[in-house]
PDB file of C-alpha atoms in Angstrom:
ATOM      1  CA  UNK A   1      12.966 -10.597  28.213  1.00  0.00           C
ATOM      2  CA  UNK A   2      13.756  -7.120  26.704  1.00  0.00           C
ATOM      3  CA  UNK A   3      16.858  -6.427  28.587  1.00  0.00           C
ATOM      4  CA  UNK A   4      17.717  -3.333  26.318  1.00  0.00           C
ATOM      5  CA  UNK A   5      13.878  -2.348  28.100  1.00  0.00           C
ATOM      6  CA  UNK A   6      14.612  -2.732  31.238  1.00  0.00           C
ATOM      7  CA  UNK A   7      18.159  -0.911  31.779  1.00  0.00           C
ATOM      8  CA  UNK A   8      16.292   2.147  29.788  1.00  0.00           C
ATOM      9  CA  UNK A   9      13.592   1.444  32.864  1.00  0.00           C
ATOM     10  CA  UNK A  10      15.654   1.225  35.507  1.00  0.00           C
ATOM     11  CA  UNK A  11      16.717   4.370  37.387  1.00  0.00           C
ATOM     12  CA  UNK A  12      18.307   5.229  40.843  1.00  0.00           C
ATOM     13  CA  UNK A  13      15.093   5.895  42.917  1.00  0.00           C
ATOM     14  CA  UNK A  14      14.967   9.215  45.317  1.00  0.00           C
ATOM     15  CA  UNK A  15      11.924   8.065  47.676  1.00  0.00           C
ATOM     16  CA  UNK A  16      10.505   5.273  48.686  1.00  0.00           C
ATOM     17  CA  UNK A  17       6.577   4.188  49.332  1.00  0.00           C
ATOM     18  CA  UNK A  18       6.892   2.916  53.045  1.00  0.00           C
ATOM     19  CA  UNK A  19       3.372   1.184  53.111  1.00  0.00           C
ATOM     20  CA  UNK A  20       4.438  -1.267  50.518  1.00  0.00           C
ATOM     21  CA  UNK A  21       6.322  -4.796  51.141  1.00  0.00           C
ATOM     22  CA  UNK A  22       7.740  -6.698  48.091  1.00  0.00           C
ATOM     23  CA  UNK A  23       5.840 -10.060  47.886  1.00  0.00           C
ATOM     24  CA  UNK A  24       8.231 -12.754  49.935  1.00  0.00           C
ATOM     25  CA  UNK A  25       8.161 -14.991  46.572  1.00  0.00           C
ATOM     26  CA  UNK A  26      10.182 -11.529  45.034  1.00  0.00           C
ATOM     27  CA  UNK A  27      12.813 -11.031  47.141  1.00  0.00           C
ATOM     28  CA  UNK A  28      13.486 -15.232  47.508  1.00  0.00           C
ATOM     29  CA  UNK A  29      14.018 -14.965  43.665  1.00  0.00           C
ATOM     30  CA  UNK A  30      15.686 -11.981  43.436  1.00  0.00           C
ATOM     31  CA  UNK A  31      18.135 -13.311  45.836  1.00  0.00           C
ATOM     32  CA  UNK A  32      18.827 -16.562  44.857  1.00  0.00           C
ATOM     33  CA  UNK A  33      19.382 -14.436  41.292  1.00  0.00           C
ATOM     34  CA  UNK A  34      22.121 -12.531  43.214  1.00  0.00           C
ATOM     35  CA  UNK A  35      23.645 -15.997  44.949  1.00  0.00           C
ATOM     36  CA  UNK A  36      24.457 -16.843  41.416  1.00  0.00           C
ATOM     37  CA  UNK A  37      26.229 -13.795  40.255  1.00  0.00           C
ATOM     38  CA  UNK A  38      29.719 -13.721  38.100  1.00  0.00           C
ATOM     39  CA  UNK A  39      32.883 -13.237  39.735  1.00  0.00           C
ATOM     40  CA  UNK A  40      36.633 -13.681  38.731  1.00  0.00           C
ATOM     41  CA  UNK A  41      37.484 -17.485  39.025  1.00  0.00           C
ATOM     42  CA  UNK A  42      34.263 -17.931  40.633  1.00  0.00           C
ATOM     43  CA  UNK A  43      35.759 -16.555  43.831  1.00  0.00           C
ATOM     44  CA  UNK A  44      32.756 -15.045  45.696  1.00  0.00           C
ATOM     45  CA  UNK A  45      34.022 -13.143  47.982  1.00  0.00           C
ATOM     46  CA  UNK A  46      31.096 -11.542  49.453  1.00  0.00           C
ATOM     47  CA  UNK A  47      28.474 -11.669  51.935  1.00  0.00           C
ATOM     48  CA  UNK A  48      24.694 -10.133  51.734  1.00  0.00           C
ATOM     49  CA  UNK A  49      22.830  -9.141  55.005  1.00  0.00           C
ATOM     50  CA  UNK A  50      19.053  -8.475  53.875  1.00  0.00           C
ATOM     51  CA  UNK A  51      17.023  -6.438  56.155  1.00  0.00           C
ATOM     52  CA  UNK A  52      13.273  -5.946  55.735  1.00  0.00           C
ATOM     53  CA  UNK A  53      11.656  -5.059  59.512  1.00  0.00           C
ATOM     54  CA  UNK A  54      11.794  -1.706  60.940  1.00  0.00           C
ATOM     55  CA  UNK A  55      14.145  -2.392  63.236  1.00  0.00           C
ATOM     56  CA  UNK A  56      16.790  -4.102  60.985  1.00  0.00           C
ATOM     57  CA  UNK A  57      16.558  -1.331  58.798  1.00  0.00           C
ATOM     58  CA  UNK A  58      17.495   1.173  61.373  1.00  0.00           C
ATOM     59  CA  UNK A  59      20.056  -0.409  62.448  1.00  0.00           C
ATOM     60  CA  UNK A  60      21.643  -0.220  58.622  1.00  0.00           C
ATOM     61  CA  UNK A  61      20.545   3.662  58.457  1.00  0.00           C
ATOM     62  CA  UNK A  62      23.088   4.406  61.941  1.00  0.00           C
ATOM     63  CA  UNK A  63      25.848   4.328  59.359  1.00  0.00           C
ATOM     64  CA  UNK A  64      23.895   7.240  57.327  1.00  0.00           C
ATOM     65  CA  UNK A  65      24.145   9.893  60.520  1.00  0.00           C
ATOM     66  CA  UNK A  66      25.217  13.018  60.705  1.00  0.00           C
ATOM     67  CA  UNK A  67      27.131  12.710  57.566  1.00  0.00           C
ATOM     68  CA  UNK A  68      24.925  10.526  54.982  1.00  0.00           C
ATOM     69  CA  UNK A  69      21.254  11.682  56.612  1.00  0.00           C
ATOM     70  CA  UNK A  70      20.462  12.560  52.614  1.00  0.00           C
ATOM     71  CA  UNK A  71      20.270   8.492  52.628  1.00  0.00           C
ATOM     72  CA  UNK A  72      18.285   7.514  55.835  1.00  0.00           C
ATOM     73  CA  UNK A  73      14.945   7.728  54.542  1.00  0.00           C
ATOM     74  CA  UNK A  74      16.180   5.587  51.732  1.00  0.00           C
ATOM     75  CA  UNK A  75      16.726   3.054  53.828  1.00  0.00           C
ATOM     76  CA  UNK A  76      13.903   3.485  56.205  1.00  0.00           C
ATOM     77  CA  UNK A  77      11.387   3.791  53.790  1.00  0.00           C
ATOM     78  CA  UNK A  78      12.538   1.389  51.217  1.00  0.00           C
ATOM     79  CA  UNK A  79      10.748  -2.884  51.609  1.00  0.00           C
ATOM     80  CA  UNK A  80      13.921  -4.389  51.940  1.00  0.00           C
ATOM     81  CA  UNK A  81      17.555  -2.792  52.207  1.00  0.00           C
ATOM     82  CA  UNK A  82      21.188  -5.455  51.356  1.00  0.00           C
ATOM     83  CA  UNK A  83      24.018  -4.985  52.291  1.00  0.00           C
ATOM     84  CA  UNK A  84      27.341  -6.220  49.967  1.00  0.00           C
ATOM     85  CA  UNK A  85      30.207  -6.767  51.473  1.00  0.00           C
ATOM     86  CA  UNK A  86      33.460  -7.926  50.644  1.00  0.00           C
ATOM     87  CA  UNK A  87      35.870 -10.533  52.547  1.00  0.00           C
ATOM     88  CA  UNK A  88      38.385  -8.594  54.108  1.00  0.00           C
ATOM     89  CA  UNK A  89      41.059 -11.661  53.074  1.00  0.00           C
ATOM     90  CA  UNK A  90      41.090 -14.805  50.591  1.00  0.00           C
ATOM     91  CA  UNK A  91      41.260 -17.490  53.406  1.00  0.00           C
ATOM     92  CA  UNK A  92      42.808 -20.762  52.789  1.00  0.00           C
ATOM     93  CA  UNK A  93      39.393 -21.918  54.221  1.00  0.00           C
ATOM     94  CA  UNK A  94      37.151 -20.149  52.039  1.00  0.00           C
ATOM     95  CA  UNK A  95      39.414 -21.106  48.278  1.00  0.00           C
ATOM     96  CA  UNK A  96      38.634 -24.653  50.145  1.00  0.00           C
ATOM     97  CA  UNK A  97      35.217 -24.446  50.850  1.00  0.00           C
ATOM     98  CA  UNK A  98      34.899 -23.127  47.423  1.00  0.00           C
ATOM     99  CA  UNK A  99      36.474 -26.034  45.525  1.00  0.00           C
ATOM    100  CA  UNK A 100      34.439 -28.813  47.679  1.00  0.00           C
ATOM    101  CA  UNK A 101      31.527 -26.586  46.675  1.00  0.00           C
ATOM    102  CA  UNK A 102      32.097 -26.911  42.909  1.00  0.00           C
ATOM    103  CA  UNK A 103      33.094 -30.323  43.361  1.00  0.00           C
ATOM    104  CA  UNK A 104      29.180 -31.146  44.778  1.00  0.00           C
ATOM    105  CA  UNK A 105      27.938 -29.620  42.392  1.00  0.00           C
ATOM    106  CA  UNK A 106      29.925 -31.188  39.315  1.00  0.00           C
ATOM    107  CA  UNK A 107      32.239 -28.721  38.230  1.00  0.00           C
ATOM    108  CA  UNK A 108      35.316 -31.667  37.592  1.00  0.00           C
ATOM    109  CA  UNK A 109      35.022 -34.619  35.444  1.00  0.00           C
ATOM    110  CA  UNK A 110      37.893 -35.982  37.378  1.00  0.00           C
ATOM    111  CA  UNK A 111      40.716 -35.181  40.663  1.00  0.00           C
ATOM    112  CA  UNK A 112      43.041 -33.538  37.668  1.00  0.00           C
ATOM    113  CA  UNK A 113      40.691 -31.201  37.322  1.00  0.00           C
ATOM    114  CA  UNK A 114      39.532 -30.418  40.294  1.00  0.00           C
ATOM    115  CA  UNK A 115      43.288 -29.701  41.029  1.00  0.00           C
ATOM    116  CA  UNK A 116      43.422 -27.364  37.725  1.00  0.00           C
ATOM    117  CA  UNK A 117      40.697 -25.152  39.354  1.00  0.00           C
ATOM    118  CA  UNK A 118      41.983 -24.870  42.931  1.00  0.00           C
ATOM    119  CA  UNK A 119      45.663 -23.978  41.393  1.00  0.00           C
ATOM    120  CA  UNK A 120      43.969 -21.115  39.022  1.00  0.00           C
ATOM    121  CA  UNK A 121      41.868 -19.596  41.737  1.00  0.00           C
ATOM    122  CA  UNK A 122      44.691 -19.436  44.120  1.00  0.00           C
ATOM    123  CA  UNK A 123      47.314 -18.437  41.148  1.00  0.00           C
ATOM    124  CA  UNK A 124      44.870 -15.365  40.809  1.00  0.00           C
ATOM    125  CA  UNK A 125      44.470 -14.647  44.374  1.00  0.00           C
ATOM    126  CA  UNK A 126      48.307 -14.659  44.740  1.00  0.00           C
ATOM    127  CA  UNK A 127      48.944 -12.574  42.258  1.00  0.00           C
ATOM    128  CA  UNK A 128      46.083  -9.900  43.378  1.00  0.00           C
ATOM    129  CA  UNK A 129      47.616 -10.400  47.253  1.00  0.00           C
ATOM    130  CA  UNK A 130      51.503 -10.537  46.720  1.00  0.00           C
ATOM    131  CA  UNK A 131      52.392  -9.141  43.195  1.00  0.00           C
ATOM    132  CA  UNK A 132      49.651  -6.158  42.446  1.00  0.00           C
ATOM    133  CA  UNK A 133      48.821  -6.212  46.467  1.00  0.00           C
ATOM    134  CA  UNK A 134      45.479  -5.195  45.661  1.00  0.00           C
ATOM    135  CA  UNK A 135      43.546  -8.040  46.745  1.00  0.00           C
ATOM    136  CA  UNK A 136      40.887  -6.211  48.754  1.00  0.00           C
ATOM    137  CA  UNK A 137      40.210  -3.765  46.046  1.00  0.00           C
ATOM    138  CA  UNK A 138      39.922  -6.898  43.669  1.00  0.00           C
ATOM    139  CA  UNK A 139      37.632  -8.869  46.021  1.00  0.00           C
ATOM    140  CA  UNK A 140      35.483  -5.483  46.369  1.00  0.00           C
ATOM    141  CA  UNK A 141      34.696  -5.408  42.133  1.00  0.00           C
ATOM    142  CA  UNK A 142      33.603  -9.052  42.230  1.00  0.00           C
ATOM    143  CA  UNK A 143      30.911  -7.227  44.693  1.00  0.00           C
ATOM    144  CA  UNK A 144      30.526  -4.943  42.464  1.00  0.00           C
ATOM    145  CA  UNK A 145      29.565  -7.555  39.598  1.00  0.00           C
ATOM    146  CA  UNK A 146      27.169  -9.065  42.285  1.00  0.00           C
ATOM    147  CA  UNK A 147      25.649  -5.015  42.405  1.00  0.00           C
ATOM    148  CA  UNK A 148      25.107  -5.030  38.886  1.00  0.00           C
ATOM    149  CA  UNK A 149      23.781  -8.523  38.924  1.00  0.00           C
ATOM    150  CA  UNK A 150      20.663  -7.391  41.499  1.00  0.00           C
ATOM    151  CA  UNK A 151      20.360  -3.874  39.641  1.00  0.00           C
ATOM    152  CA  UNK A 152      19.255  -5.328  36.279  1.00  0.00           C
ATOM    153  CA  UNK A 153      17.540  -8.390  38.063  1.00  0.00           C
ATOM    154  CA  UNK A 154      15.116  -5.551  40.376  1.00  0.00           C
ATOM    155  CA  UNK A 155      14.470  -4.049  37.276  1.00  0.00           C
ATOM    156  CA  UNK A 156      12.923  -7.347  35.784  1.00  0.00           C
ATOM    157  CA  UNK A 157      10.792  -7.329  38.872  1.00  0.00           C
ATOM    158  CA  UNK A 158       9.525  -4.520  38.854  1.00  0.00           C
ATOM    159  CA  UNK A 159      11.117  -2.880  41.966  1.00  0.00           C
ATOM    160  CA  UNK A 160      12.713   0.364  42.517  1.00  0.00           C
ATOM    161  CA  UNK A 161      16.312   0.086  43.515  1.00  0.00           C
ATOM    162  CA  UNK A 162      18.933   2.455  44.908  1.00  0.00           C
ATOM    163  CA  UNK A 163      22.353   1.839  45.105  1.00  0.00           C
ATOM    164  CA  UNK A 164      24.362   3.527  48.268  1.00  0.00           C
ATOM    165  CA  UNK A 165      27.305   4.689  48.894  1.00  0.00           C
ATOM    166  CA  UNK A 166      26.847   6.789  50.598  1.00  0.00           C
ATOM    167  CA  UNK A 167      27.602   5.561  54.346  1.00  0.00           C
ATOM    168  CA  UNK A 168      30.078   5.107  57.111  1.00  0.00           C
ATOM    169  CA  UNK A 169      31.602   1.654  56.461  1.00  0.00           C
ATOM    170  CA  UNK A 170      32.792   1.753  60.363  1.00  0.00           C
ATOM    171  CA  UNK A 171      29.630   2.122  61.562  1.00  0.00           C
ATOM    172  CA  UNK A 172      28.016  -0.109  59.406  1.00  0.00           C
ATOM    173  CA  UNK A 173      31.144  -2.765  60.104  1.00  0.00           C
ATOM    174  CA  UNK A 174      30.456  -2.253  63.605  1.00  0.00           C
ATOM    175  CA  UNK A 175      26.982  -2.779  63.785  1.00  0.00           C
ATOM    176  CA  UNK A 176      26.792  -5.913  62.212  1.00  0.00           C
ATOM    177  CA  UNK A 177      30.115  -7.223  63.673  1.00  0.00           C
ATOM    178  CA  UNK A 178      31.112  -7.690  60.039  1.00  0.00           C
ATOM    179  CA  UNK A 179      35.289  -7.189  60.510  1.00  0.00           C
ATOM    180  CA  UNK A 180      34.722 -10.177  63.475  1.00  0.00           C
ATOM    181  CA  UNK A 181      33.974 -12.485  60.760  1.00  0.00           C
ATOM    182  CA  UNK A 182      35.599 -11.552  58.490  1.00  0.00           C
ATOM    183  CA  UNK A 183      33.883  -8.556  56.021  1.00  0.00           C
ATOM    184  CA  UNK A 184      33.512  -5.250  55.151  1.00  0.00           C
ATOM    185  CA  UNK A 185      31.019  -3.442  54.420  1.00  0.00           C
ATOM    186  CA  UNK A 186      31.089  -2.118  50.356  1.00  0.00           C
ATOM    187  CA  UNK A 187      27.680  -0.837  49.117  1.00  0.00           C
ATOM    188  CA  UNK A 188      23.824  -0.641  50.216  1.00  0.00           C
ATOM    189  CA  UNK A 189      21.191  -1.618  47.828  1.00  0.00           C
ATOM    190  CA  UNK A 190      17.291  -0.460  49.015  1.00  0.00           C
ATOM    191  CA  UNK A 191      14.244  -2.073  47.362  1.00  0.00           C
ATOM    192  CA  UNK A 192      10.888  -1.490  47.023  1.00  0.00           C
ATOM    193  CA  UNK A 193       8.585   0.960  45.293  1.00  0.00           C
ATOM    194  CA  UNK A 194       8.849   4.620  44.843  1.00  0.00           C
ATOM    195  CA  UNK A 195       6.994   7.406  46.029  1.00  0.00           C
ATOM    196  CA  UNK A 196       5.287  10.040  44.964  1.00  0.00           C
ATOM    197  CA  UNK A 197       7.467  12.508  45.990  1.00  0.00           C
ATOM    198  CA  UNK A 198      10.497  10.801  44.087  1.00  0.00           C
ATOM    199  CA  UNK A 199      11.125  13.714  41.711  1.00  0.00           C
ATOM    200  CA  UNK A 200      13.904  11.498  39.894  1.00  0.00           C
ATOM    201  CA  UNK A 201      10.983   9.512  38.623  1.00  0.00           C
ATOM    202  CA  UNK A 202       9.546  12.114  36.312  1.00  0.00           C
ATOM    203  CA  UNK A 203      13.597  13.122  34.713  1.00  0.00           C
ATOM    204  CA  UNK A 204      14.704  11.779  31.782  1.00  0.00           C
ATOM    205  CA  UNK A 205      17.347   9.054  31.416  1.00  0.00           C
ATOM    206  CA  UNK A 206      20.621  10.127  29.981  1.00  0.00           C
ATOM    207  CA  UNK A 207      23.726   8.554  28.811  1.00  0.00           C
ATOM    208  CA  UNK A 208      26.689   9.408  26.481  1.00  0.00           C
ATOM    209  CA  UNK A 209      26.097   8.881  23.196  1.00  0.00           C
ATOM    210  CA  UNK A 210      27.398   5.656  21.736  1.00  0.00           C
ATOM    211  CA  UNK A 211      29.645   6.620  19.413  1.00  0.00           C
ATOM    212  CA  UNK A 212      31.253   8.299  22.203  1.00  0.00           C
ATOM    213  CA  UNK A 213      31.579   5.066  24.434  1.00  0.00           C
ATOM    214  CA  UNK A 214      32.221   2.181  21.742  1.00  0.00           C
ATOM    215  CA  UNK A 215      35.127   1.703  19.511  1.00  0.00           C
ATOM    216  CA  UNK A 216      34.976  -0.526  16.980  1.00  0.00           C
ATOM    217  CA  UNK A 217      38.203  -2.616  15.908  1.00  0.00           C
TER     218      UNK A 217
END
């Protein structure tokens, strides 16, 4: 896989074809691809809700109104819309369910280190909640990773993909009862295939130049 290829591909789409549905076998892939994403000390602090029926999407596009409406039809229009959000706190329960996780799935050759990893991931979440006290704005860039993650992993599909700020995080929250349990929403990925009327389609790519965004040591 060319992945050089596909980030030159890839581009935020503008407008979506409503009439067509990513095949089910797609989107199971895609997320299982995003399930497995990086994050600091394997911490995955994040939950996804997917919506692909009309009426799941609309509920996602109340957060867009009055002062987003630039992104409704994004999210209307678009096969299947996630949303990312972040853990509002690093519970005891979920550093726990974590580590029995790990342990399940082999992670420790023995009970040393299985207590290695729970120390590390909780030294790292102490020092992002009680020393930098920025724990919520590091649980929200492990999202972030997760963003990047489906981005480049769309793109090897073959879908269209628009990341979205642009939305009330209230709202959103509210809808879905997210705070209750726990969450917040982050950022709004839509999926599918672009229009014809998606005049970011036809524009060129551009980046920096590379010489002004490596340095070499």
């Amino acid at each position: 896989m060319d992945t050089v290829a596909l980030a030159k591909r890839r581009y935020t789409t503008k407008a979506y074809d409503a009439s067509r549905r990513i095949p089910q076998a797609t989107v199971d892939a895609l997320l299982e691809q995003l399930r497995h994403s990086p994050s600091s000390v394997n911490s995955q602090p994040w939950h996804f809700i997917v919506a692909d029926s009309a009426e799941g999407k609309a509920r996602l596009a109340k957060s867009t109104e009055p002062d987003f409406a630039y992104n409704t039809a994004k999210i209307l229009n678009a096969s299947h819309v996630i949303v990312f959000a972040a853990r509002t706190d690093m519970t005891d329960a979920h550093l726990q369910a974590v580590l029995e996780q790990e342990d399940q799935d082999g992670r420790f050759r023995d009970e040393q280190a299985k207590a290695t990893g729970d120390q590390t991931r909780r030294f790292y979440t102490d020092l992002h909640r009680l020393d930098n006290k920025d724990l919520q704005h590091w649980m929200e860039k492990q999202v972030y990773l997760a963003l990047g993650t489906a981005l480049l992993g769309a793109a090897a599909y073959g879908l269209d993909a628009t990341p979205i700020e642009g939305f009330d995080s209230k709202v959103m929250d509210a809808e879905l009862g997210l705070r209750e349990r726990g969450f917040t929403s982050v950022v709004v990925l839509a999926l599918g295939y672009r229009s014809e009327d998606d005049f970011n389609a036809g524009l060129g790519k551009s980046r920096l130049p590379a010489q002004q965004v490596f340095t070499f040591l």
